[in-house]
């Protein structure tokens, strides 16, 4: 259903003069989540190609968008923190933006280059992670829920987080392959606070994830798409927008927000401190907020848009409803009867604890204990045999 939205008129932008030579090619490095932009596949509009065309025709600039992806906020953060690569645009989640601001890893934006910021709904301004709206421009929003295959899961088992711990579905359950979201599922299921600093909350959640581990087929991020589309897994916690993408390939998939509560998030466009093309990056951000581009993007990635020029567009609403009759209710629920919480930036000690517990979880019992014992026994036996043969050979050589 994802169709091309043709650009019928020039996108008007308020721009400062660009400080680039007209004959040089500028590379804009964009670092984003996987499956998170309208890229020309499945008859969609390639928004990066459109930006390159816009720069050539309207700014007389040769621009190449070098677009690469990451699987988690933590992967992105570690890559930038290491200094191993330079990016002009990144799109982290709220709590990671908060962390990067505190660590002076982001540049303040010049909003004179981003006049389309006026389209951002007021509900997405002045939020905790960027209270003065200086470092970020909202890209998408959403909530985490549970995706399940109605042909493989009994309806009476759905509704809560405990579906992820149901032994009936052993080997058919997927879990997040990032610590914040994985621990979130365990903490929410216990009715806890995902931003808690109490060690016991995290240790209890870790224990709950250890109990779940034998039931888990695999820990995934982008790998979830193929597994849920082709029916090789039956249950997975994931983001609402991605559910709609998977549904497009498998209409047996269903979705719900667990009644105990869930995470609400905002992913936003930011410019890292290492950026080499700040002004061009701001022009890119503004371009992404313009009507045709923003609608094309929202339809392709299927996440909730924070932009009024998208949310109120009749064609967008019709297209999303045609895609899935429940799409607008999933993406823009008028009211919710469950608790929603933003992830906050964890203090260093709590973050260290979370990461340590996660590493232990991923290592522990990855191989059954009897395999370790048997392997060790074989190694010791081989060493004894080798040592004995060596001694016998030495004795014979001496005679």
mmCIF file of C-alpha atoms in Angstrom:
data_model
loop_
_atom_site.group_PDB
_atom_site.id
_atom_site.type_symbol
_atom_site.label_atom_id
_atom_site.label_comp_id
_atom_site.label_asym_id
_atom_site.label_seq_id
_atom_site.Cartn_x
_atom_site.Cartn_y
_atom_site.Cartn_z
ATOM 1 C CA UNK A 1 0.000 0.000 0.000
ATOM 2 C CA UNK A 2 3.004 2.196 0.529
ATOM 3 C CA UNK A 3 2.769 4.414 -2.516
ATOM 4 C CA UNK A 4 4.707 7.243 -4.065
ATOM 5 C CA UNK A 5 3.614 10.687 -2.995
ATOM 6 C CA UNK A 6 4.556 12.959 -5.887
ATOM 7 C CA UNK A 7 6.022 16.342 -5.162
ATOM 8 C CA UNK A 8 3.771 18.753 -7.058
ATOM 9 C CA UNK A 9 5.470 22.012 -6.135
ATOM 10 C CA UNK A 10 8.748 23.293 -4.749
ATOM 11 C CA UNK A 11 9.284 22.863 -1.032
ATOM 12 C CA UNK A 12 9.645 26.334 0.409
ATOM 13 C CA UNK A 13 12.406 26.691 2.990
ATOM 14 C CA UNK A 14 13.815 29.677 4.773
ATOM 15 C CA UNK A 15 17.553 29.268 4.438
ATOM 16 C CA UNK A 16 20.677 31.101 5.417
ATOM 17 C CA UNK A 17 23.323 31.329 2.733
ATOM 18 C CA UNK A 18 25.296 28.110 2.582
ATOM 19 C CA UNK A 19 29.054 28.384 3.032
ATOM 20 C CA UNK A 20 30.036 25.803 0.407
ATOM 21 C CA UNK A 21 31.738 26.202 -2.932
ATOM 22 C CA UNK A 22 29.308 25.574 -5.771
ATOM 23 C CA UNK A 23 31.640 23.100 -7.483
ATOM 24 C CA UNK A 24 32.340 20.838 -4.509
ATOM 25 C CA UNK A 25 30.402 17.723 -3.560
ATOM 26 C CA UNK A 26 29.375 17.675 0.075
ATOM 27 C CA UNK A 27 28.668 14.412 1.871
ATOM 28 C CA UNK A 28 25.979 14.585 4.545
ATOM 29 C CA UNK A 29 26.342 11.669 6.947
ATOM 30 C CA UNK A 30 23.001 10.553 8.377
ATOM 31 C CA UNK A 31 22.883 7.863 11.076
ATOM 32 C CA UNK A 32 19.431 6.451 11.787
ATOM 33 C CA UNK A 33 17.610 3.362 12.989
ATOM 34 C CA UNK A 34 17.117 0.505 10.531
ATOM 35 C CA UNK A 35 13.841 0.422 8.565
ATOM 36 C CA UNK A 36 13.213 4.026 9.610
ATOM 37 C CA UNK A 37 13.000 6.198 6.509
ATOM 38 C CA UNK A 38 11.147 6.217 3.213
ATOM 39 C CA UNK A 39 13.910 4.840 1.006
ATOM 40 C CA UNK A 40 12.352 4.147 -2.388
ATOM 41 C CA UNK A 41 11.565 0.500 -1.713
ATOM 42 C CA UNK A 42 8.055 -0.902 -2.154
ATOM 43 C CA UNK A 43 7.102 2.015 -4.429
ATOM 44 C CA UNK A 44 7.838 4.585 -1.738
ATOM 45 C CA UNK A 45 9.468 7.963 -2.215
ATOM 46 C CA UNK A 46 13.218 8.036 -1.625
ATOM 47 C CA UNK A 47 13.455 11.110 0.577
ATOM 48 C CA UNK A 48 17.256 11.170 0.593
ATOM 49 C CA UNK A 49 17.305 11.223 -3.202
ATOM 50 C CA UNK A 50 14.756 14.039 -3.092
ATOM 51 C CA UNK A 51 16.987 16.005 -0.737
ATOM 52 C CA UNK A 52 19.963 15.593 -3.054
ATOM 53 C CA UNK A 53 17.797 16.765 -5.961
ATOM 54 C CA UNK A 54 16.522 19.728 -3.950
ATOM 55 C CA UNK A 55 20.054 20.805 -3.075
ATOM 56 C CA UNK A 56 21.122 20.629 -6.709
ATOM 57 C CA UNK A 57 18.125 22.440 -8.170
ATOM 58 C CA UNK A 58 17.429 25.028 -5.484
ATOM 59 C CA UNK A 59 20.767 25.560 -3.740
ATOM 60 C CA UNK A 60 23.130 24.797 -6.619
ATOM 61 C CA UNK A 61 24.911 22.298 -4.382
ATOM 62 C CA UNK A 62 26.089 18.793 -5.130
ATOM 63 C CA UNK A 63 25.121 16.846 -2.023
ATOM 64 C CA UNK A 64 25.397 13.116 -1.400
ATOM 65 C CA UNK A 65 23.517 11.670 1.561
ATOM 66 C CA UNK A 66 25.558 8.877 3.130
ATOM 67 C CA UNK A 67 22.876 7.014 5.057
ATOM 68 C CA UNK A 68 23.807 4.293 7.566
ATOM 69 C CA UNK A 69 21.843 2.570 10.306
ATOM 70 C CA UNK A 70 22.124 1.268 13.851
ATOM 71 C CA UNK A 71 20.071 -1.242 15.827
ATOM 72 C CA UNK A 72 19.849 0.460 19.222
ATOM 73 C CA UNK A 73 20.439 3.745 21.023
ATOM 74 C CA UNK A 74 23.332 2.150 22.835
ATOM 75 C CA UNK A 75 25.021 1.080 19.599
ATOM 76 C CA UNK A 76 24.700 4.610 18.233
ATOM 77 C CA UNK A 77 25.978 6.200 21.444
ATOM 78 C CA UNK A 78 29.001 3.906 21.681
ATOM 79 C CA UNK A 79 29.936 4.534 18.049
ATOM 80 C CA UNK A 80 29.872 8.306 18.464
ATOM 81 C CA UNK A 81 31.459 8.268 21.915
ATOM 82 C CA UNK A 82 34.377 6.239 20.584
ATOM 83 C CA UNK A 83 35.120 8.889 17.973
ATOM 84 C CA UNK A 84 35.484 6.200 15.322
ATOM 85 C CA UNK A 85 33.103 7.936 12.919
ATOM 86 C CA UNK A 86 31.665 11.373 12.211
ATOM 87 C CA UNK A 87 27.972 12.021 11.562
ATOM 88 C CA UNK A 88 25.964 15.137 10.735
ATOM 89 C CA UNK A 89 22.511 13.856 11.710
ATOM 90 C CA UNK A 90 21.522 11.275 14.314
ATOM 91 C CA UNK A 91 18.057 10.246 15.498
ATOM 92 C CA UNK A 92 18.251 9.009 19.096
ATOM 93 C CA UNK A 93 15.412 8.408 21.532
ATOM 94 C CA UNK A 94 14.419 10.777 24.312
ATOM 95 C CA UNK A 95 16.443 9.302 27.183
ATOM 96 C CA UNK A 96 19.537 9.055 25.005
ATOM 97 C CA UNK A 97 19.147 12.676 23.910
ATOM 98 C CA UNK A 98 19.013 13.646 27.586
ATOM 99 C CA UNK A 99 22.214 11.690 28.224
ATOM 100 C CA UNK A 100 24.038 13.136 25.219
ATOM 101 C CA UNK A 101 23.097 16.702 26.160
ATOM 102 C CA UNK A 102 24.487 16.162 29.656
ATOM 103 C CA UNK A 103 27.722 14.855 28.134
ATOM 104 C CA UNK A 104 28.023 17.785 25.670
ATOM 105 C CA UNK A 105 27.709 15.436 22.706
ATOM 106 C CA UNK A 106 25.075 17.481 20.826
ATOM 107 C CA UNK A 107 25.134 20.911 19.189
ATOM 108 C CA UNK A 108 22.460 23.548 19.705
ATOM 109 C CA UNK A 109 20.330 24.047 16.606
ATOM 110 C CA UNK A 110 19.913 27.273 14.654
ATOM 111 C CA UNK A 111 16.155 27.345 14.177
ATOM 112 C CA UNK A 112 16.368 30.130 11.612
ATOM 113 C CA UNK A 113 17.366 27.264 9.295
ATOM 114 C CA UNK A 114 14.409 25.167 10.469
ATOM 115 C CA UNK A 115 11.248 27.279 9.925
ATOM 116 C CA UNK A 116 9.147 24.141 9.458
ATOM 117 C CA UNK A 117 9.576 23.533 13.178
ATOM 118 C CA UNK A 118 6.246 25.371 13.443
ATOM 119 C CA UNK A 119 4.542 22.144 12.305
ATOM 120 C CA UNK A 120 5.669 20.268 15.423
ATOM 121 C CA UNK A 121 2.672 19.629 17.678
ATOM 122 C CA UNK A 122 2.929 21.450 21.012
ATOM 123 C CA UNK A 123 2.688 18.127 22.883
ATOM 124 C CA UNK A 124 6.192 17.341 21.599
ATOM 125 C CA UNK A 125 7.816 20.562 22.728
ATOM 126 C CA UNK A 126 9.325 21.385 26.134
ATOM 127 C CA UNK A 127 9.706 17.701 27.002
ATOM 128 C CA UNK A 128 12.001 16.496 29.781
ATOM 129 C CA UNK A 129 14.904 15.467 27.566
ATOM 130 C CA UNK A 130 15.223 18.881 25.855
ATOM 131 C CA UNK A 131 13.169 21.272 28.025
ATOM 132 C CA UNK A 132 14.189 24.427 26.165
ATOM 133 C CA UNK A 133 13.884 22.939 22.649
ATOM 134 C CA UNK A 134 17.508 23.689 21.812
ATOM 135 C CA UNK A 135 19.022 20.408 20.641
ATOM 136 C CA UNK A 136 16.360 18.304 18.931
ATOM 137 C CA UNK A 137 13.469 18.222 16.485
ATOM 138 C CA UNK A 138 10.934 15.375 16.894
ATOM 139 C CA UNK A 139 11.014 12.774 14.130
ATOM 140 C CA UNK A 140 8.545 10.133 15.309
ATOM 141 C CA UNK A 141 6.764 8.985 18.423
ATOM 142 C CA UNK A 142 5.194 5.753 19.580
ATOM 143 C CA UNK A 143 4.648 3.173 22.259
ATOM 144 C CA UNK A 144 5.795 -0.381 22.826
ATOM 145 C CA UNK A 145 3.275 -3.207 22.720
ATOM 146 C CA UNK A 146 3.074 -6.910 21.999
ATOM 147 C CA UNK A 147 2.765 -8.367 18.518
ATOM 148 C CA UNK A 148 1.351 -11.870 18.183
ATOM 149 C CA UNK A 149 0.215 -14.224 15.449
ATOM 150 C CA UNK A 150 -3.469 -15.034 15.933
ATOM 151 C CA UNK A 151 -3.006 -18.408 14.203
ATOM 152 C CA UNK A 152 -0.373 -19.433 16.745
ATOM 153 C CA UNK A 153 -1.540 -17.752 19.967
ATOM 154 C CA UNK A 154 -4.789 -18.267 21.876
ATOM 155 C CA UNK A 155 -6.732 -15.021 22.270
ATOM 156 C CA UNK A 156 -7.439 -15.671 25.962
ATOM 157 C CA UNK A 157 -3.688 -15.553 26.664
ATOM 158 C CA UNK A 158 -3.301 -11.973 25.406
ATOM 159 C CA UNK A 159 -3.741 -8.603 27.100
ATOM 160 C CA UNK A 160 -0.831 -8.528 29.536
ATOM 161 C CA UNK A 161 2.942 -8.654 29.550
ATOM 162 C CA UNK A 162 2.834 -12.175 30.964
ATOM 163 C CA UNK A 163 2.260 -13.529 27.451
ATOM 164 C CA UNK A 164 6.040 -13.219 27.110
ATOM 165 C CA UNK A 165 6.456 -15.682 29.979
ATOM 166 C CA UNK A 166 3.810 -18.198 28.900
ATOM 167 C CA UNK A 167 5.470 -21.632 28.746
ATOM 168 C CA UNK A 168 2.873 -22.773 26.231
ATOM 169 C CA UNK A 169 4.779 -20.773 23.610
ATOM 170 C CA UNK A 170 8.304 -21.898 24.463
ATOM 171 C CA UNK A 171 10.620 -21.390 21.502
ATOM 172 C CA UNK A 172 8.164 -19.055 19.760
ATOM 173 C CA UNK A 173 8.835 -15.920 21.823
ATOM 174 C CA UNK A 174 11.178 -13.105 20.811
ATOM 175 C CA UNK A 175 12.673 -10.546 23.189
ATOM 176 C CA UNK A 176 14.363 -7.182 22.676
ATOM 177 C CA UNK A 177 18.106 -7.355 22.126
ATOM 178 C CA UNK A 178 18.763 -4.152 24.017
ATOM 179 C CA UNK A 179 18.848 -3.819 27.802
ATOM 180 C CA UNK A 180 16.560 -0.825 28.279
ATOM 181 C CA UNK A 181 13.591 -2.281 26.423
ATOM 182 C CA UNK A 182 14.131 -5.847 27.625
ATOM 183 C CA UNK A 183 14.298 -4.778 31.274
ATOM 184 C CA UNK A 184 11.301 -2.562 30.583
ATOM 185 C CA UNK A 185 9.145 -5.579 29.704
ATOM 186 C CA UNK A 186 10.099 -7.294 32.957
ATOM 187 C CA UNK A 187 9.646 -4.213 35.136
ATOM 188 C CA UNK A 188 6.299 -3.277 33.596
ATOM 189 C CA UNK A 189 5.039 -6.844 34.003
ATOM 190 C CA UNK A 190 5.781 -6.578 37.732
ATOM 191 C CA UNK A 191 4.088 -3.182 37.997
ATOM 192 C CA UNK A 192 7.392 -1.428 38.701
ATOM 193 C CA UNK A 193 9.062 1.835 37.733
ATOM 194 C CA UNK A 194 11.307 1.609 34.659
ATOM 195 C CA UNK A 195 13.256 4.638 35.862
ATOM 196 C CA UNK A 196 13.825 3.263 39.359
ATOM 197 C CA UNK A 197 17.179 3.611 41.082
ATOM 198 C CA UNK A 198 16.363 0.874 43.603
ATOM 199 C CA UNK A 199 18.790 -2.012 43.052
ATOM 200 C CA UNK A 200 16.111 -4.548 43.989
ATOM 201 C CA UNK A 201 13.861 -3.450 41.114
ATOM 202 C CA UNK A 202 16.631 -4.216 38.624
ATOM 203 C CA UNK A 203 17.704 -7.447 40.279
ATOM 204 C CA UNK A 204 14.099 -8.681 40.365
ATOM 205 C CA UNK A 205 13.709 -7.770 36.689
ATOM 206 C CA UNK A 206 16.938 -9.605 35.889
ATOM 207 C CA UNK A 207 15.647 -12.691 37.652
ATOM 208 C CA UNK A 208 12.405 -12.448 35.694
ATOM 209 C CA UNK A 209 14.351 -12.281 32.427
ATOM 210 C CA UNK A 210 16.393 -15.316 33.497
ATOM 211 C CA UNK A 211 13.144 -17.229 34.036
ATOM 212 C CA UNK A 212 12.037 -16.159 30.569
ATOM 213 C CA UNK A 213 15.293 -17.047 28.812
ATOM 214 C CA UNK A 214 14.557 -20.772 28.201
ATOM 215 C CA UNK A 215 11.324 -19.726 26.474
ATOM 216 C CA UNK A 216 13.000 -17.220 24.157
ATOM 217 C CA UNK A 217 13.746 -18.239 20.584
ATOM 218 C CA UNK A 218 16.117 -15.305 20.123
ATOM 219 C CA UNK A 219 16.903 -11.758 21.183
ATOM 220 C CA UNK A 220 16.236 -9.449 18.245
ATOM 221 C CA UNK A 221 16.033 -5.939 16.899
ATOM 222 C CA UNK A 222 15.628 -5.579 13.122
ATOM 223 C CA UNK A 223 15.645 -9.388 12.790
ATOM 224 C CA UNK A 224 12.104 -9.333 14.163
ATOM 225 C CA UNK A 225 10.672 -8.295 10.806
ATOM 226 C CA UNK A 226 11.443 -11.520 8.947
ATOM 227 C CA UNK A 227 10.665 -13.738 11.925
ATOM 228 C CA UNK A 228 7.200 -12.303 12.498
ATOM 229 C CA UNK A 229 6.403 -11.866 8.812
ATOM 230 C CA UNK A 230 7.167 -15.494 7.906
ATOM 231 C CA UNK A 231 5.667 -17.022 11.046
ATOM 232 C CA UNK A 232 8.887 -18.470 12.433
ATOM 233 C CA UNK A 233 8.034 -16.741 15.733
ATOM 234 C CA UNK A 234 4.646 -16.124 17.315
ATOM 235 C CA UNK A 235 5.125 -13.411 19.942
ATOM 236 C CA UNK A 236 7.320 -10.336 20.305
ATOM 237 C CA UNK A 237 7.369 -7.059 22.204
ATOM 238 C CA UNK A 238 8.060 -4.227 19.783
ATOM 239 C CA UNK A 239 7.160 -0.768 18.583
ATOM 240 C CA UNK A 240 3.641 -0.047 17.325
ATOM 241 C CA UNK A 241 4.759 1.443 14.024
ATOM 242 C CA UNK A 242 6.801 -1.619 13.162
ATOM 243 C CA UNK A 243 3.774 -3.802 13.838
ATOM 244 C CA UNK A 244 1.973 -2.077 10.971
ATOM 245 C CA UNK A 245 4.950 -2.703 8.684
ATOM 246 C CA UNK A 246 4.910 -6.406 9.587
ATOM 247 C CA UNK A 247 1.130 -6.590 9.206
ATOM 248 C CA UNK A 248 1.543 -5.431 5.621
ATOM 249 C CA UNK A 249 3.261 -8.783 4.913
ATOM 250 C CA UNK A 250 1.293 -10.986 7.321
ATOM 251 C CA UNK A 251 -2.316 -10.074 8.109
ATOM 252 C CA UNK A 252 -2.486 -12.759 10.807
ATOM 253 C CA UNK A 253 -0.475 -10.502 13.095
ATOM 254 C CA UNK A 254 -2.245 -8.657 15.895
ATOM 255 C CA UNK A 255 -1.162 -6.023 18.418
ATOM 256 C CA UNK A 256 -2.057 -4.752 21.873
ATOM 257 C CA UNK A 257 -0.761 -2.402 24.534
ATOM 258 C CA UNK A 258 -0.342 -4.389 27.786
ATOM 259 C CA UNK A 259 -2.743 -3.277 30.488
ATOM 260 C CA UNK A 260 0.000 -2.943 33.133
ATOM 261 C CA UNK A 261 1.505 -0.019 31.217
ATOM 262 C CA UNK A 262 4.175 0.628 28.624
ATOM 263 C CA UNK A 263 6.913 2.914 27.359
ATOM 264 C CA UNK A 264 6.102 5.985 25.304
ATOM 265 C CA UNK A 265 8.984 7.448 23.345
ATOM 266 C CA UNK A 266 10.038 10.222 21.018
ATOM 267 C CA UNK A 267 12.869 9.844 18.527
ATOM 268 C CA UNK A 268 14.275 13.175 17.413
ATOM 269 C CA UNK A 269 16.709 14.583 14.869
ATOM 270 C CA UNK A 270 19.889 15.953 16.441
ATOM 271 C CA UNK A 271 23.284 17.162 15.315
ATOM 272 C CA UNK A 272 26.201 15.528 17.154
ATOM 273 C CA UNK A 273 29.185 17.522 18.320
ATOM 274 C CA UNK A 274 31.338 15.745 15.721
ATOM 275 C CA UNK A 275 29.260 17.052 12.777
ATOM 276 C CA UNK A 276 31.178 18.584 9.877
ATOM 277 C CA UNK A 277 28.172 20.091 8.055
ATOM 278 C CA UNK A 278 25.952 21.682 10.708
ATOM 279 C CA UNK A 279 24.154 24.188 8.481
ATOM 280 C CA UNK A 280 23.420 21.596 5.808
ATOM 281 C CA UNK A 281 22.210 19.240 8.530
ATOM 282 C CA UNK A 282 19.724 21.896 9.678
ATOM 283 C CA UNK A 283 18.508 22.291 6.102
ATOM 284 C CA UNK A 284 18.032 18.508 5.976
ATOM 285 C CA UNK A 285 16.019 18.581 9.215
ATOM 286 C CA UNK A 286 13.802 21.322 7.815
ATOM 287 C CA UNK A 287 13.338 19.348 4.593
ATOM 288 C CA UNK A 288 12.180 16.318 6.584
ATOM 289 C CA UNK A 289 9.438 18.441 8.182
ATOM 290 C CA UNK A 290 7.978 19.685 4.888
ATOM 291 C CA UNK A 291 4.539 18.391 3.884
ATOM 292 C CA UNK A 292 5.220 15.910 1.092
ATOM 293 C CA UNK A 293 8.399 14.532 2.610
ATOM 294 C CA UNK A 294 6.949 14.204 6.106
ATOM 295 C CA UNK A 295 3.826 12.440 4.833
ATOM 296 C CA UNK A 296 5.839 10.074 2.626
ATOM 297 C CA UNK A 297 8.037 9.246 5.587
ATOM 298 C CA UNK A 298 5.123 8.764 7.996
ATOM 299 C CA UNK A 299 3.332 6.431 5.591
ATOM 300 C CA UNK A 300 6.421 4.355 4.931
ATOM 301 C CA UNK A 301 7.720 3.835 8.453
ATOM 302 C CA UNK A 302 4.204 3.793 9.980
ATOM 303 C CA UNK A 303 5.138 5.445 13.265
ATOM 304 C CA UNK A 304 3.137 8.198 14.922
ATOM 305 C CA UNK A 305 4.091 11.582 13.505
ATOM 306 C CA UNK A 306 4.634 14.551 15.839
ATOM 307 C CA UNK A 307 3.779 16.928 12.983
ATOM 308 C CA UNK A 308 0.391 18.614 12.603
ATOM 309 C CA UNK A 309 0.830 18.851 8.829
ATOM 310 C CA UNK A 310 0.871 15.037 8.790
ATOM 311 C CA UNK A 311 -1.610 14.148 11.532
ATOM 312 C CA UNK A 312 -4.311 16.401 10.058
ATOM 313 C CA UNK A 313 -3.784 15.430 6.430
ATOM 314 C CA UNK A 314 -6.868 13.677 5.017
ATOM 315 C CA UNK A 315 -4.943 11.653 2.446
ATOM 316 C CA UNK A 316 -2.587 10.386 5.141
ATOM 317 C CA UNK A 317 -5.515 9.374 7.356
ATOM 318 C CA UNK A 318 -7.253 7.585 4.471
ATOM 319 C CA UNK A 319 -4.091 5.772 3.423
ATOM 320 C CA UNK A 320 -3.300 4.567 6.935
ATOM 321 C CA UNK A 321 -6.878 3.366 7.484
ATOM 322 C CA UNK A 322 -6.797 1.523 4.158
ATOM 323 C CA UNK A 323 -3.588 -0.153 5.288
ATOM 324 C CA UNK A 324 -5.031 -1.299 8.610
ATOM 325 C CA UNK A 325 -8.462 -0.294 9.896
ATOM 326 C CA UNK A 326 -7.022 0.089 13.406
ATOM 327 C CA UNK A 327 -3.905 2.001 12.363
ATOM 328 C CA UNK A 328 -4.993 5.451 13.516
ATOM 329 C CA UNK A 329 -6.253 4.113 16.853
ATOM 330 C CA UNK A 330 -2.946 2.326 17.413
ATOM 331 C CA UNK A 331 -0.790 5.289 16.430
ATOM 332 C CA UNK A 332 -2.921 8.094 17.863
ATOM 333 C CA UNK A 333 -5.104 6.710 20.669
ATOM 334 C CA UNK A 334 -7.485 9.392 21.916
ATOM 335 C CA UNK A 335 -7.262 8.033 25.437
ATOM 336 C CA UNK A 336 -5.456 5.199 27.189
ATOM 337 C CA UNK A 337 -6.488 3.239 30.254
ATOM 338 C CA UNK A 338 -2.965 2.109 31.081
ATOM 339 C CA UNK A 339 0.111 3.863 32.437
ATOM 340 C CA UNK A 340 2.625 5.291 29.968
ATOM 341 C CA UNK A 341 6.147 6.291 30.950
ATOM 342 C CA UNK A 342 9.075 7.917 29.196
ATOM 343 C CA UNK A 343 12.433 6.301 29.770
ATOM 344 C CA UNK A 344 14.685 8.758 31.594
ATOM 345 C CA UNK A 345 18.454 8.899 31.478
ATOM 346 C CA UNK A 346 19.638 6.540 34.221
ATOM 347 C CA UNK A 347 22.255 7.724 36.695
ATOM 348 C CA UNK A 348 25.726 6.183 36.182
ATOM 349 C CA UNK A 349 25.391 3.619 38.968
ATOM 350 C CA UNK A 350 21.981 2.389 37.819
ATOM 351 C CA UNK A 351 23.145 2.281 34.201
ATOM 352 C CA UNK A 352 26.206 0.277 35.215
ATOM 353 C CA UNK A 353 23.980 -2.129 37.151
ATOM 354 C CA UNK A 354 21.583 -2.522 34.216
ATOM 355 C CA UNK A 355 24.394 -3.240 31.773
ATOM 356 C CA UNK A 356 26.103 -5.670 34.140
ATOM 357 C CA UNK A 357 22.881 -7.598 34.736
ATOM 358 C CA UNK A 358 22.227 -7.644 30.990
ATOM 359 C CA UNK A 359 25.676 -9.004 30.167
ATOM 360 C CA UNK A 360 25.261 -11.688 32.809
ATOM 361 C CA UNK A 361 21.851 -12.605 31.435
ATOM 362 C CA UNK A 362 23.146 -12.960 27.889
ATOM 363 C CA UNK A 363 26.103 -15.109 28.996
ATOM 364 C CA UNK A 364 24.534 -17.256 31.729
ATOM 365 C CA UNK A 365 23.195 -20.591 30.577
ATOM 366 C CA UNK A 366 23.890 -19.807 26.941
ATOM 367 C CA UNK A 367 25.128 -23.404 26.953
ATOM 368 C CA UNK A 368 23.673 -26.038 29.276
ATOM 369 C CA UNK A 369 25.888 -26.764 32.335
ATOM 370 C CA UNK A 370 26.297 -30.441 31.417
ATOM 371 C CA UNK A 371 27.899 -29.377 28.145
ATOM 372 C CA UNK A 372 30.459 -27.287 30.021
ATOM 373 C CA UNK A 373 31.197 -30.167 32.406
ATOM 374 C CA UNK A 374 31.477 -32.729 29.608
ATOM 375 C CA UNK A 375 33.711 -30.446 27.539
ATOM 376 C CA UNK A 376 35.969 -29.770 30.509
ATOM 377 C CA UNK A 377 36.189 -33.501 31.245
ATOM 378 C CA UNK A 378 37.174 -34.289 27.665
ATOM 379 C CA UNK A 379 39.848 -31.582 27.698
ATOM 380 C CA UNK A 380 41.298 -32.882 30.971
ATOM 381 C CA UNK A 381 41.286 -36.457 29.651
ATOM 382 C CA UNK A 382 43.112 -35.402 26.492
ATOM 383 C CA UNK A 383 45.687 -33.539 28.572
ATOM 384 C CA UNK A 384 46.254 -36.622 30.738
ATOM 385 C CA UNK A 385 46.646 -38.867 27.668
ATOM 386 C CA UNK A 386 48.985 -36.395 25.985
ATOM 387 C CA UNK A 387 51.037 -36.002 29.169
ATOM 388 C CA UNK A 388 51.252 -39.770 29.709
ATOM 389 C CA UNK A 389 52.357 -40.398 26.130
ATOM 390 C CA UNK A 390 54.948 -37.647 26.439
ATOM 391 C CA UNK A 391 56.365 -39.181 29.628
ATOM 392 C CA UNK A 392 56.468 -42.703 28.096
ATOM 393 C CA UNK A 393 58.236 -41.345 25.005
ATOM 394 C CA UNK A 394 60.860 -39.600 27.160
ATOM 395 C CA UNK A 395 61.465 -42.792 29.167
ATOM 396 C CA UNK A 396 61.915 -44.827 25.963
ATOM 397 C CA UNK A 397 64.255 -42.224 24.488
ATOM 398 C CA UNK A 398 66.462 -42.455 27.586
ATOM 399 C CA UNK A 399 66.916 -46.196 27.153
#
